[in-house]
Short mmCIF file of C-alpha atoms in Angstrom, two decimals:
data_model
loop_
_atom_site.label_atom_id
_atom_site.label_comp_id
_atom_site.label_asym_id
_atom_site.label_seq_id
_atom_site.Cartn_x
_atom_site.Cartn_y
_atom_site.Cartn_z
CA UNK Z 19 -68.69 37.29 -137.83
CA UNK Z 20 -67.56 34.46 -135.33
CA UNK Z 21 -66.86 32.13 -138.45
CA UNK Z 22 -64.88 34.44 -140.31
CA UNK Z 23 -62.97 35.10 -137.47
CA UNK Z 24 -62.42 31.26 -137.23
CA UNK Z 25 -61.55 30.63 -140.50
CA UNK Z 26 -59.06 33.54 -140.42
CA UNK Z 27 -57.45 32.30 -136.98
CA UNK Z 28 -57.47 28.92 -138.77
CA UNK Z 29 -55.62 30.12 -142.67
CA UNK Z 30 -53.48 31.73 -139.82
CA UNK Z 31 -52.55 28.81 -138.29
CA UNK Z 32 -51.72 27.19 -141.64
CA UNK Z 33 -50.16 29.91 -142.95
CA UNK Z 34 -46.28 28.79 -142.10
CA UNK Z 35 -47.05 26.16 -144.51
CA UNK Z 36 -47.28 28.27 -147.94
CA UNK Z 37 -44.27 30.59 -146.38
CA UNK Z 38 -42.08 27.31 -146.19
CA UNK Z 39 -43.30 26.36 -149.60
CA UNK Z 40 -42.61 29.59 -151.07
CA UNK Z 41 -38.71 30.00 -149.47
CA UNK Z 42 -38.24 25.84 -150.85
CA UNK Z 43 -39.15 27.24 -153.92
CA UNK Z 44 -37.08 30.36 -153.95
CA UNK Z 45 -40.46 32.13 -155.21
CA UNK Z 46 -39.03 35.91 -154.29
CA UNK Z 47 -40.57 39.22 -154.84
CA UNK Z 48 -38.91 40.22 -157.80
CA UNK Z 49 -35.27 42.36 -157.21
CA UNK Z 50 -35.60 41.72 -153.49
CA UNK Z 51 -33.94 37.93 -153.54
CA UNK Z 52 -34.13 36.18 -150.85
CA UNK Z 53 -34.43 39.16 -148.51
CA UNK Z 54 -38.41 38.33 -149.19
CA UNK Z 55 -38.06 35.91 -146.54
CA UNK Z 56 -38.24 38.85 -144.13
CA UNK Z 57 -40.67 40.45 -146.08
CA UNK Z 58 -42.78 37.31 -146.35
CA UNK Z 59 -42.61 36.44 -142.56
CA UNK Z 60 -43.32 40.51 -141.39
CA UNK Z 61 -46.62 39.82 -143.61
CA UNK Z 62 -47.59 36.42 -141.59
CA UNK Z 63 -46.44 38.23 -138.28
CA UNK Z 64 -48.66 41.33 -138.80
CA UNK Z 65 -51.53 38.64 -140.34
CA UNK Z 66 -51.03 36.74 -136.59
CA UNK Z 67 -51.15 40.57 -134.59
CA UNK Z 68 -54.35 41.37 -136.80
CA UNK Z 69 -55.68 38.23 -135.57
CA UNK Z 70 -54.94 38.89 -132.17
CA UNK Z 71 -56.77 42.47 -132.04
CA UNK Z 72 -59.43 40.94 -133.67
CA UNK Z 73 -60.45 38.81 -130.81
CA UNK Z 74 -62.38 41.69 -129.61
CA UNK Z 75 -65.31 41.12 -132.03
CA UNK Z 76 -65.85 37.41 -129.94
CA UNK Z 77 -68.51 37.22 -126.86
CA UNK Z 78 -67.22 37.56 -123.32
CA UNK Z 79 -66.70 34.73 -120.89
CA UNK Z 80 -64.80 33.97 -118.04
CA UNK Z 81 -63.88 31.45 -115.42
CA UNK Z 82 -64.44 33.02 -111.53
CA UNK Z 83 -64.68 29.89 -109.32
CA UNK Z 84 -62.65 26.73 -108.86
CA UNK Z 85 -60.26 25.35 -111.73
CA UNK Z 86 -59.39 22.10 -111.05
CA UNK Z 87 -57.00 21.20 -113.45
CA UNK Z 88 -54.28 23.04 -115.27
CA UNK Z 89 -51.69 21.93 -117.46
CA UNK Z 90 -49.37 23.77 -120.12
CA UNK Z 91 -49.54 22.38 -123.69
CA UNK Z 92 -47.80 24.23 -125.87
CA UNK Z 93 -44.81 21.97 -126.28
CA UNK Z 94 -47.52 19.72 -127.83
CA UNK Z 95 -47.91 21.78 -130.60
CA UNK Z 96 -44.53 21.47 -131.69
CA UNK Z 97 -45.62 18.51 -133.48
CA UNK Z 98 -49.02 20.11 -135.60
CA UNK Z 99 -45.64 22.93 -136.22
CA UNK Z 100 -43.11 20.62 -137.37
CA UNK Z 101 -45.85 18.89 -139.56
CA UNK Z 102 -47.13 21.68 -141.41
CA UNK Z 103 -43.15 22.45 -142.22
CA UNK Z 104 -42.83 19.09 -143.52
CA UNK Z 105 -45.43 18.81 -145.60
CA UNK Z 106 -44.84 21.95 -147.29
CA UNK Z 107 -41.14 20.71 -147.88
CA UNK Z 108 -42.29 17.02 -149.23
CA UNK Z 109 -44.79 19.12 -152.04
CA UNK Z 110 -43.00 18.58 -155.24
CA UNK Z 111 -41.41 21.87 -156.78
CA UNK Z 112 -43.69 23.76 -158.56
CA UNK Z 113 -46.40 21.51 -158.09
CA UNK Z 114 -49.42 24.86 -156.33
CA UNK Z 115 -52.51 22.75 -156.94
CA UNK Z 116 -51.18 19.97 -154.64
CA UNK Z 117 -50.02 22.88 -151.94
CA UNK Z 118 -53.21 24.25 -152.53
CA UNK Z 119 -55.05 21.31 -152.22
CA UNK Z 120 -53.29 20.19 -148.90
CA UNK Z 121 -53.79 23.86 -147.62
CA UNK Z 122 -57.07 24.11 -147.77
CA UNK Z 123 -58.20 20.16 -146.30
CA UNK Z 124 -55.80 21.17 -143.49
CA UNK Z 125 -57.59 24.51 -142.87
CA UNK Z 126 -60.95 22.24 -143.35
CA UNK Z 127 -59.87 20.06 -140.43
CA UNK Z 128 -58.24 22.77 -138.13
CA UNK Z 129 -61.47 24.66 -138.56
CA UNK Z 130 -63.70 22.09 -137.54
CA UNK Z 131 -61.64 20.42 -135.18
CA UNK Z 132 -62.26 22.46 -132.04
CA UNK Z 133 -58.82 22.17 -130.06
CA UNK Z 134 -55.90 22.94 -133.04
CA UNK Z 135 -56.51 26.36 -133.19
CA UNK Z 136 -53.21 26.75 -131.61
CA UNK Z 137 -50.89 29.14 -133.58
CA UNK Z 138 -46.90 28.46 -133.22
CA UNK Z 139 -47.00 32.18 -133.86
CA UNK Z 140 -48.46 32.94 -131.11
CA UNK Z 141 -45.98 32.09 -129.14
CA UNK Z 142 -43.95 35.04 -130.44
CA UNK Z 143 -46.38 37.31 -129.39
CA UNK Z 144 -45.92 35.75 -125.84
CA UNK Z 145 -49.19 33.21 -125.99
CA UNK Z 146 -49.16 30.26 -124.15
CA UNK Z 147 -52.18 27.33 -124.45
CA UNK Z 148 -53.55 25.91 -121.40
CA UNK Z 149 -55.72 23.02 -120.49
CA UNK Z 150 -58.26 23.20 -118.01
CA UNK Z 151 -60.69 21.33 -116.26
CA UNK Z 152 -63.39 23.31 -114.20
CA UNK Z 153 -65.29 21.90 -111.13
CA UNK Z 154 -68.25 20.82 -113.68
CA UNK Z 155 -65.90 18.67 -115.37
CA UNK Z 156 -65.66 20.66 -118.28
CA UNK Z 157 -62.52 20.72 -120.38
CA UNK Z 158 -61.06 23.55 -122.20
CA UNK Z 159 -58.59 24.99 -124.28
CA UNK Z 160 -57.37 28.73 -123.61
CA UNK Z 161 -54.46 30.91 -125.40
CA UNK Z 162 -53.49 33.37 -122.28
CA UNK Z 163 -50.14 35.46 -121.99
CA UNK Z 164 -50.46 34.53 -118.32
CA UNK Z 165 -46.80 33.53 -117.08
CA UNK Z 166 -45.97 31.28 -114.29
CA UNK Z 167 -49.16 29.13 -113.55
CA UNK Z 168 -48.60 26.51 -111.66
CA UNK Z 169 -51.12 24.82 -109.39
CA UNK Z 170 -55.13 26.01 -109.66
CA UNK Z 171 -55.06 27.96 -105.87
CA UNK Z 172 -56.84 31.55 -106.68
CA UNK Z 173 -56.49 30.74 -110.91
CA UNK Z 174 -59.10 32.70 -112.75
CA UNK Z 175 -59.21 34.13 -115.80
CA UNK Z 176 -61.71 36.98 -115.90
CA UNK Z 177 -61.49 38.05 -119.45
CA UNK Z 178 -62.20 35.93 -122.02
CA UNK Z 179 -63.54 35.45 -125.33
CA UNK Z 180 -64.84 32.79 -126.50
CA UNK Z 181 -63.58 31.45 -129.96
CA UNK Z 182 -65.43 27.93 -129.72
CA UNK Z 183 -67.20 26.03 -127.42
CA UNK Z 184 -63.84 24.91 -125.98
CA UNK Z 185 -61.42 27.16 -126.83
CA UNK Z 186 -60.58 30.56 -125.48
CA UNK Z 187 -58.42 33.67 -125.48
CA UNK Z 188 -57.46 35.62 -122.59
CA UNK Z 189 -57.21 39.43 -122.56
CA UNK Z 190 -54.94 39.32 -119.31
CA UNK Z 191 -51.50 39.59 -118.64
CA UNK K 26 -69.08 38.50 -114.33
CA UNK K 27 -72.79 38.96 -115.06
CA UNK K 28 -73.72 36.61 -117.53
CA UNK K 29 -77.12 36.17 -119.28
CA UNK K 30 -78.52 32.65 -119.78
CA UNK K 31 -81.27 31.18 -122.02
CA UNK K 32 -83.30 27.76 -120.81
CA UNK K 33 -83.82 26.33 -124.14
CA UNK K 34 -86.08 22.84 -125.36
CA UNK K 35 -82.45 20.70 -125.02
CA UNK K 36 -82.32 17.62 -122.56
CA UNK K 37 -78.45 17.58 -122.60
CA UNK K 38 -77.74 21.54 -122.43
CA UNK K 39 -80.78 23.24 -120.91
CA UNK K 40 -78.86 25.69 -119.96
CA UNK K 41 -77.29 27.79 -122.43
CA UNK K 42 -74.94 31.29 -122.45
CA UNK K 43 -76.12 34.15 -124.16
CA UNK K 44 -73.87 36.86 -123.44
CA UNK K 45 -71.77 38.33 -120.47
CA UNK K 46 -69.93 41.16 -118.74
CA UNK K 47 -73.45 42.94 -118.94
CA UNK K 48 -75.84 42.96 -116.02
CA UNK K 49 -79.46 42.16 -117.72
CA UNK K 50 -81.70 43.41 -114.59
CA UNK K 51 -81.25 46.00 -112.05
CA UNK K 52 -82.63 44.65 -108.22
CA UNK K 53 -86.13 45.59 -107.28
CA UNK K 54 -86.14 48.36 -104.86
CA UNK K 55 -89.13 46.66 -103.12
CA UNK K 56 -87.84 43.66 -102.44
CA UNK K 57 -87.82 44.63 -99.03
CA UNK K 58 -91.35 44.69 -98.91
CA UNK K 59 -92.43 41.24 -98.86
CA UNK K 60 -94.20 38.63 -96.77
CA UNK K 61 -94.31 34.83 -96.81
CA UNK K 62 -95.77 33.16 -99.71
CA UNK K 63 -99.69 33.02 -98.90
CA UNK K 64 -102.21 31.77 -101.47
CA UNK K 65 -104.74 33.96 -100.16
CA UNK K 66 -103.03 37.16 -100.00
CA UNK K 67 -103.40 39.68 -102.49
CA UNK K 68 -100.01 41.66 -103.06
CA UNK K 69 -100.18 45.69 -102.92
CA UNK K 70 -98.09 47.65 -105.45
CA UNK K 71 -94.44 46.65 -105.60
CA UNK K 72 -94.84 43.83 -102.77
CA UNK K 73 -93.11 40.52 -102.96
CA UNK K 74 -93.85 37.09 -101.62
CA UNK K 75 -90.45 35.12 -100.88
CA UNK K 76 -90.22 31.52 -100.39
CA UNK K 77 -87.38 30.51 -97.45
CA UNK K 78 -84.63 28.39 -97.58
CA UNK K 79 -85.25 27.75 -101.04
CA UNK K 80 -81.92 25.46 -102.19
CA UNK K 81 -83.50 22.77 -99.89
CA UNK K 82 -86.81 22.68 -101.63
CA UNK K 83 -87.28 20.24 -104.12
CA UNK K 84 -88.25 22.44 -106.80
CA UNK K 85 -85.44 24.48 -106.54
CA UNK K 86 -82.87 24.42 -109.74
CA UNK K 87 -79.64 22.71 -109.56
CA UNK K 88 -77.91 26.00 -111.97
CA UNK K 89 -78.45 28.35 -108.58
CA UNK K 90 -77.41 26.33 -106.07
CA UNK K 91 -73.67 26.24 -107.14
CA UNK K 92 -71.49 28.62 -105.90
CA UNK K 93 -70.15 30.15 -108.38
CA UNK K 94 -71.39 30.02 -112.03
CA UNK K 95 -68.73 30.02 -115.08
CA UNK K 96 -69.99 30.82 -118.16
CA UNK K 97 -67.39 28.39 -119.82
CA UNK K 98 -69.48 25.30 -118.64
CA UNK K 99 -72.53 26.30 -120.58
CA UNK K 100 -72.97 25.46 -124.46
CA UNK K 101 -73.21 28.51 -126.42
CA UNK K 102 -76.75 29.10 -128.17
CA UNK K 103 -76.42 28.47 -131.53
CA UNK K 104 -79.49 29.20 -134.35
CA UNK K 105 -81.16 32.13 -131.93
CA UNK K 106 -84.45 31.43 -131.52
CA UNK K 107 -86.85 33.01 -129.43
CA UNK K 108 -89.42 30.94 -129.48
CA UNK K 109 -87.52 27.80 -128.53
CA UNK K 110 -86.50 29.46 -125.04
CA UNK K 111 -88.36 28.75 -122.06
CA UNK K 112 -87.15 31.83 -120.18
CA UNK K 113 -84.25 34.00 -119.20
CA UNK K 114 -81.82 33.73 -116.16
CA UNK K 115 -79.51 36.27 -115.56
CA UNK K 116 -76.83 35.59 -113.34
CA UNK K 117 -75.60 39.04 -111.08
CA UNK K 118 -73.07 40.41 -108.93
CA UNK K 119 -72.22 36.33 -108.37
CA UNK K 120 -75.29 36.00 -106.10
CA UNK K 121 -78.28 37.23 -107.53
CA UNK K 122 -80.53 35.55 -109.82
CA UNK K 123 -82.84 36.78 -112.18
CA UNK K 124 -85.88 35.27 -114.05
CA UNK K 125 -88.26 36.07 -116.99
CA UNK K 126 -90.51 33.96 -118.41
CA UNK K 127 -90.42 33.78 -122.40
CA UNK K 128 -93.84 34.40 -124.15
CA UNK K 129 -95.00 35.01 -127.38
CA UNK K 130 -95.91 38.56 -126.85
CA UNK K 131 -92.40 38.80 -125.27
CA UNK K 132 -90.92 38.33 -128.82
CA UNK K 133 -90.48 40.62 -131.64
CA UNK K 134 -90.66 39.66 -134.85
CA UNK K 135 -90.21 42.04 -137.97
CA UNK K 136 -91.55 45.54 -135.75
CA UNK K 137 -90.32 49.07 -137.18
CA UNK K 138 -89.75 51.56 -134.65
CA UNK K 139 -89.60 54.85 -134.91
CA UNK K 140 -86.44 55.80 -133.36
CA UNK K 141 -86.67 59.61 -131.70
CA UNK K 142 -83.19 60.95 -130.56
CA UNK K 143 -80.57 63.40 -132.22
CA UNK K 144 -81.42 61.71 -135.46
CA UNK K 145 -85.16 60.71 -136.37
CA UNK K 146 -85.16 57.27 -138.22
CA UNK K 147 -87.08 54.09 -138.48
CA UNK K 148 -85.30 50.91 -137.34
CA UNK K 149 -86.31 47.62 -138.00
CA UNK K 150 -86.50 45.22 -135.58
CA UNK K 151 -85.88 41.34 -136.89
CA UNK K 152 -86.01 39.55 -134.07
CA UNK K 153 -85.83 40.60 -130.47
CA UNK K 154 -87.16 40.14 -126.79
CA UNK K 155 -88.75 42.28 -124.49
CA UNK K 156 -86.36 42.62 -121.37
CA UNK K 157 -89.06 42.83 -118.14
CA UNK K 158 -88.22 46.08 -115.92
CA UNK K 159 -89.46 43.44 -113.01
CA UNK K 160 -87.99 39.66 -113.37
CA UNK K 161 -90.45 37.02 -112.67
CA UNK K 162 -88.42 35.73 -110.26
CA UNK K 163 -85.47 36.82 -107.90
CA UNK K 164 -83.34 34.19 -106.49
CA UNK K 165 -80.83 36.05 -103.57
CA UNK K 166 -77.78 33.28 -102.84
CA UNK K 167 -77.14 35.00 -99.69
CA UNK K 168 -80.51 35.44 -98.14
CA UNK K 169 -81.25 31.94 -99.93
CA UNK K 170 -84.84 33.12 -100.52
CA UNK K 171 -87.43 33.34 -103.59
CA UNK K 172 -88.63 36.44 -104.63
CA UNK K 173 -91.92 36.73 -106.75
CA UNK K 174 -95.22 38.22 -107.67
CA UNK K 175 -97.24 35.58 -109.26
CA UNK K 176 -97.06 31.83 -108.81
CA UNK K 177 -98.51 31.26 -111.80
CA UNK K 178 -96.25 32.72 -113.96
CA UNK K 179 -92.84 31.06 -112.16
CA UNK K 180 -94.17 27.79 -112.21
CA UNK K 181 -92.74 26.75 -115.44
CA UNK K 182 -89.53 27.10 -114.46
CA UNK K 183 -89.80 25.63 -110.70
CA UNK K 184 -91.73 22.52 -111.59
CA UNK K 185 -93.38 21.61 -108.43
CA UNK K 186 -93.69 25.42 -107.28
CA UNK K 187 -97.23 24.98 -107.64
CA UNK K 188 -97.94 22.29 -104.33
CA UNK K 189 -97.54 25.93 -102.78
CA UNK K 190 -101.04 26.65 -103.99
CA UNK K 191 -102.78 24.77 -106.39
CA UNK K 192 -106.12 23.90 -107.64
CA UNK K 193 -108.24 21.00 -106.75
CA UNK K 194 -108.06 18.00 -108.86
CA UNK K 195 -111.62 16.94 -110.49
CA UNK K 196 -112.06 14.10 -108.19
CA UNK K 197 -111.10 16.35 -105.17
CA UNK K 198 -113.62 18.64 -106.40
CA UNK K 199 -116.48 15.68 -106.72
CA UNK K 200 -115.22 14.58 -103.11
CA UNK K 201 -115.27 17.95 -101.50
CA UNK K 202 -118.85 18.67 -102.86
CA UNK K 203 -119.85 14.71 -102.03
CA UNK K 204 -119.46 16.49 -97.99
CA UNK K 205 -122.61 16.14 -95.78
CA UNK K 206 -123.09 19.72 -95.60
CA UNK K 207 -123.52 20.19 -99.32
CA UNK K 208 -126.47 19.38 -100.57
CA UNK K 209 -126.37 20.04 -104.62
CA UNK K 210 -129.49 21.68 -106.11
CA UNK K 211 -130.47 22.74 -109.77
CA UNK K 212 -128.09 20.35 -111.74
CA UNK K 213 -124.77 22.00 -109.80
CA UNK K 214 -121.87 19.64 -110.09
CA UNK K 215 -118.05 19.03 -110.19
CA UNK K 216 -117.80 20.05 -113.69
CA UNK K 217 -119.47 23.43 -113.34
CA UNK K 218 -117.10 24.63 -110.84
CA UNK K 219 -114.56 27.16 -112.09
CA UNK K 220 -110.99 27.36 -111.93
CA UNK K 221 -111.13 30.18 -109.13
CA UNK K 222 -113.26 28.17 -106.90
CA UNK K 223 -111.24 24.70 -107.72
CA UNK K 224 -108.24 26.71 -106.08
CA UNK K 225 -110.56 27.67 -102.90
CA UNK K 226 -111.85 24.02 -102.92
CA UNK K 227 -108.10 22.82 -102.34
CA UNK K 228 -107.34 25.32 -99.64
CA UNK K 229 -110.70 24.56 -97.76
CA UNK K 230 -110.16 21.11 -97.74
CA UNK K 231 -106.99 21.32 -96.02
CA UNK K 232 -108.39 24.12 -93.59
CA UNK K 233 -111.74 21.82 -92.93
CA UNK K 234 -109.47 18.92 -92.05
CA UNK K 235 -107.56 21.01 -89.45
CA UNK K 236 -111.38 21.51 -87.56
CA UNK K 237 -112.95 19.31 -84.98
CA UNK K 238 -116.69 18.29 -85.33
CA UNK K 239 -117.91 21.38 -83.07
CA UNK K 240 -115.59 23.35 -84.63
CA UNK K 241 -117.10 22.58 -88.14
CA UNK K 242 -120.67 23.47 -87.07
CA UNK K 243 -119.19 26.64 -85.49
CA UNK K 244 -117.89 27.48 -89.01
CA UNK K 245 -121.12 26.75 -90.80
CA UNK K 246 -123.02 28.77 -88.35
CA UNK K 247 -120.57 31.47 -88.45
CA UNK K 248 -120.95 31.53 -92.25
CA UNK K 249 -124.34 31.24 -92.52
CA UNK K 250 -125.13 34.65 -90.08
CA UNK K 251 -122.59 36.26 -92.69
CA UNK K 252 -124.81 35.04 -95.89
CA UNK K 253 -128.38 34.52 -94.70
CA UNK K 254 -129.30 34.08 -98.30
CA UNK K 255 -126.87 30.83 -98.11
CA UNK K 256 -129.97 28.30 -97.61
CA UNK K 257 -128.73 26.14 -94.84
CA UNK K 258 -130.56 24.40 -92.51
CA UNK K 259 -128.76 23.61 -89.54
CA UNK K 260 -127.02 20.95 -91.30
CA UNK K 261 -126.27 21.24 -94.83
CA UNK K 262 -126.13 24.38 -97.28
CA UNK K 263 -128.19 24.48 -100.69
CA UNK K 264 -125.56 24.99 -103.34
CA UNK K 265 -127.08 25.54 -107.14
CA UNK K 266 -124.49 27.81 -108.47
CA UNK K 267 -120.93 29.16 -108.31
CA UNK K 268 -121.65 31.64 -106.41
CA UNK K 269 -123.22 29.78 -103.33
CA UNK K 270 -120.16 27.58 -103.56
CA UNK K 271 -117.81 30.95 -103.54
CA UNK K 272 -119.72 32.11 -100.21
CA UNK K 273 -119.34 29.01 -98.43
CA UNK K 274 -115.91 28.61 -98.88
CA UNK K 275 -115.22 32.01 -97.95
CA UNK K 276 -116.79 30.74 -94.78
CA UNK K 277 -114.74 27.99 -94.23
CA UNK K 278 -111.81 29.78 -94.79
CA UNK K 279 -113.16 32.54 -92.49
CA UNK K 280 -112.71 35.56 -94.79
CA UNK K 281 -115.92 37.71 -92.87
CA UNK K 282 -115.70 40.05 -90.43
CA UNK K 283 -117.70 42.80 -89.49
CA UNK K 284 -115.26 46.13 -88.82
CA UNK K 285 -115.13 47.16 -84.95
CA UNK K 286 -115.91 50.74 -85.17
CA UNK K 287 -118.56 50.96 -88.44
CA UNK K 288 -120.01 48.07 -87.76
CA UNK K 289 -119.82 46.96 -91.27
CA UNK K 290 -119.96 43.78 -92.48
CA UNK K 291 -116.92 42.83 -94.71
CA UNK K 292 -115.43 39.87 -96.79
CA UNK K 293 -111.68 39.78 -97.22
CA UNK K 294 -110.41 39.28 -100.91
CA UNK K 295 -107.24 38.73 -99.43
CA UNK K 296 -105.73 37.47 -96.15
CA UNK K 297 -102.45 36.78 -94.77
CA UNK K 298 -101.65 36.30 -91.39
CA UNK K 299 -100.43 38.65 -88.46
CA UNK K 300 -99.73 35.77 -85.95
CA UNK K 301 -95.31 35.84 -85.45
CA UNK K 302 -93.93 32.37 -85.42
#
């Protein structure tokens, strides 16, 4: 269950990539025209929300005592986002096996890897992603909609699942 | 959060999470009832011995002396594997500690049950453990104090536990009987004494050390009015079997008494003392 969870956080991840490839190529749902671009991006945004829910099926975990360390690293991301745009714009048109091709070694790496799971779409649902370092020295990764964190005085997070050994979703607000 | 750990056959990550948010063990109710650890006391129903000040000992386990545990820091278990845990520690109410010891018998493998509720059906069981209604082992943060019923079975997981009580060594065993006031008879030698009376041997030899000369010839005359059938002859005892050795080291360790009242004469399986420190 927790790798098909993973490998559908991770196609969601790459997802933006084929909806950037499809709008380049004009590839629209037949009669709609280019309104399928809202059509197309309601379909990844309900894919992300699935996603979301989903993180119920994960085990529980949570961090009660001292956080040493925490840093906001979203803006970060911008970067894995802006590259997954630009690769689906540099595929020549009409060329699918190379998209697919690309699509699925990036999905490869993003699912091993155990930091990138970082979605730009979460964002929209209000997601930030967080580094932290715990008084064992541990470092981790966790997607929380917790606003305004600054400084590690009386930080916890107290529901969490875990989606890999160093990356985790909060439940809070 | 509760969480549930697993101490698996890993030098790097011992230690790893099973699950959380669900507490594993509920506290003895007679934990109250318990008594320092004494090797020669034999525990009544539901009684506990406790070790004190347990973080200081040198056996004690880094994981519960930390403050507070995070569940984050551990390694998840991966291929689930019974038999490759050691035991179970369950981590409650941030200051309680629970232990189970992981056996074969503990594990099961391939069982059907016959499941008897609303709906009658057989379930299969593929592989499960056997949660203990009574941990091995209670750790309390706040009391800092050890809670168990057998040292045997804890001593596994506190490597070292065992100095508490332990059993002679062989060449103790050959000293101890190489004493002036055994004499050995009918072939009797280190290597016929049993486990049960290797353990006494260790405790005597510490007790017999603690006695002056007078007071060791007080002892043997003490236990010889207790076992007349003891041969002893002022200075030595005849030992030919396990049993002679049994009786003088309940001597030694001055298990006999004879009841004030009855008048009956009376050998203590057990013993722990009355004397507050």
């Amino acid at each position: 269950m927790k790798k098909l969870y993973r490998m559908l956080i991770s196609i969601n991840a790459t997802a933006l990539m084929i909806l950037m490839y499809l709008i380049k190529e004009k590839s629209w749902i037949a009669e709609l025209g280019s309104c399928s671009i809202f059509i197309y991006s309601i379909i990844l945004l309900f894919f992300t929300k699935v996603c979301l829910v989903l993180r119920v099926i994960l085990k529980k975990d949570s961090i009660q005592s001292e956080i040493t360390e925490v840093s906001i690293t979203t803006d970060g991301y911008i970067a894995v986002f802006l590259g997954y745009i630009f690769v689906a714009l540099g595929i020549s048109s009409g060329d699918w096996q190379t998209l697919m091709f690309v699509f699925l070694i990036v999905n490869i790496f993003t699912y091993n890897s155990q930091t990138i799971y970082f979605n730009p779409l979460f964002c929209l649902f209000g997601y930030n992603f967080y580094e932290i370092h715990t008084k064992m020295g541990t470092k981790l990764y966790v997607i929380s909609r917790k606003k305004n964190i600054k400084g590690t005085r009386g930080l916890e997070f107290k529901q969490l699942r875990r989606i890999n050994e160093f990356t985790y979703i909060d439940e809070e607000k | 959060m509760d969480y549930l750990f697993a101490k698996v056959k890993d030098r790097r990550n011992p230690y790893r999470i099973l699950m959380a948010d669900q507490a594993t063990y509920e506290k003895p109710e007679t934990l109250s009832d318990c008594i320092p650890y004494e090797a020669t006391h034999v525990l009544d129903d539901g009684q506990w011995f406790f070790v004190e000040r347990f973080s200081e000992k040198h056996y004690c386990l880094d994981l519960i002396t930390n403050e507070k545990l995070n569940s984050v820091d551990f390694v998840e278990i991966n291929k689930v594997d019974p038999e490759r845990m050691d035991y179970l520690i369950a981590y409650q109410n941030t200051a309680e500690f629970y232990f189970q010891r992981i056996f074969k018998h503990t594990v099961i493998r391939n069982k059907k049950f016959l499941h008897i509720g609303d709906d009658v059906e057989i379930k299969e069981e593929k592989n499960a453990l056997e949660l203990k209604d009574v941990p091995d082992a209670v750790y309390l943060q706040t009391e800092d104090r050890l809670y168990f019923r057998k040292l045997e079975a804890i001593t596994p997981i506190f490597r070292g536990i065992e100095e508490l009580y332990r059993e002679a060594t062989k060449e103790e065993v050959e000293s101890f009987l190489q004493n002036d006031f055994i004499n050995l008879n009918d072939d009797f030698c280190a290597e016929k004494v049993k486990k049960a009376n290797r353990k006494r041997i260790a405790l005597a030899m510490n007790t017999l050390d603690s006695f002056s000369k007078k007071q060791k010839k007080e002892i043997f005359d003490y236990t010889n009015e207790y076992f007349p059938n003891l041969q002893y002859d002022g200075k030595s005892f005849e030992i030919s079997n396990e049993e002679d050795l049994k009786n003088l080291l309940y001597g030694i360790e001055q298990r006999l008494y004879t009841t004030p009242v009855t008048n009956e004469r009376r050998c203590a399986s057990g013993v722990f003392s009355l004397n507050v420190e």
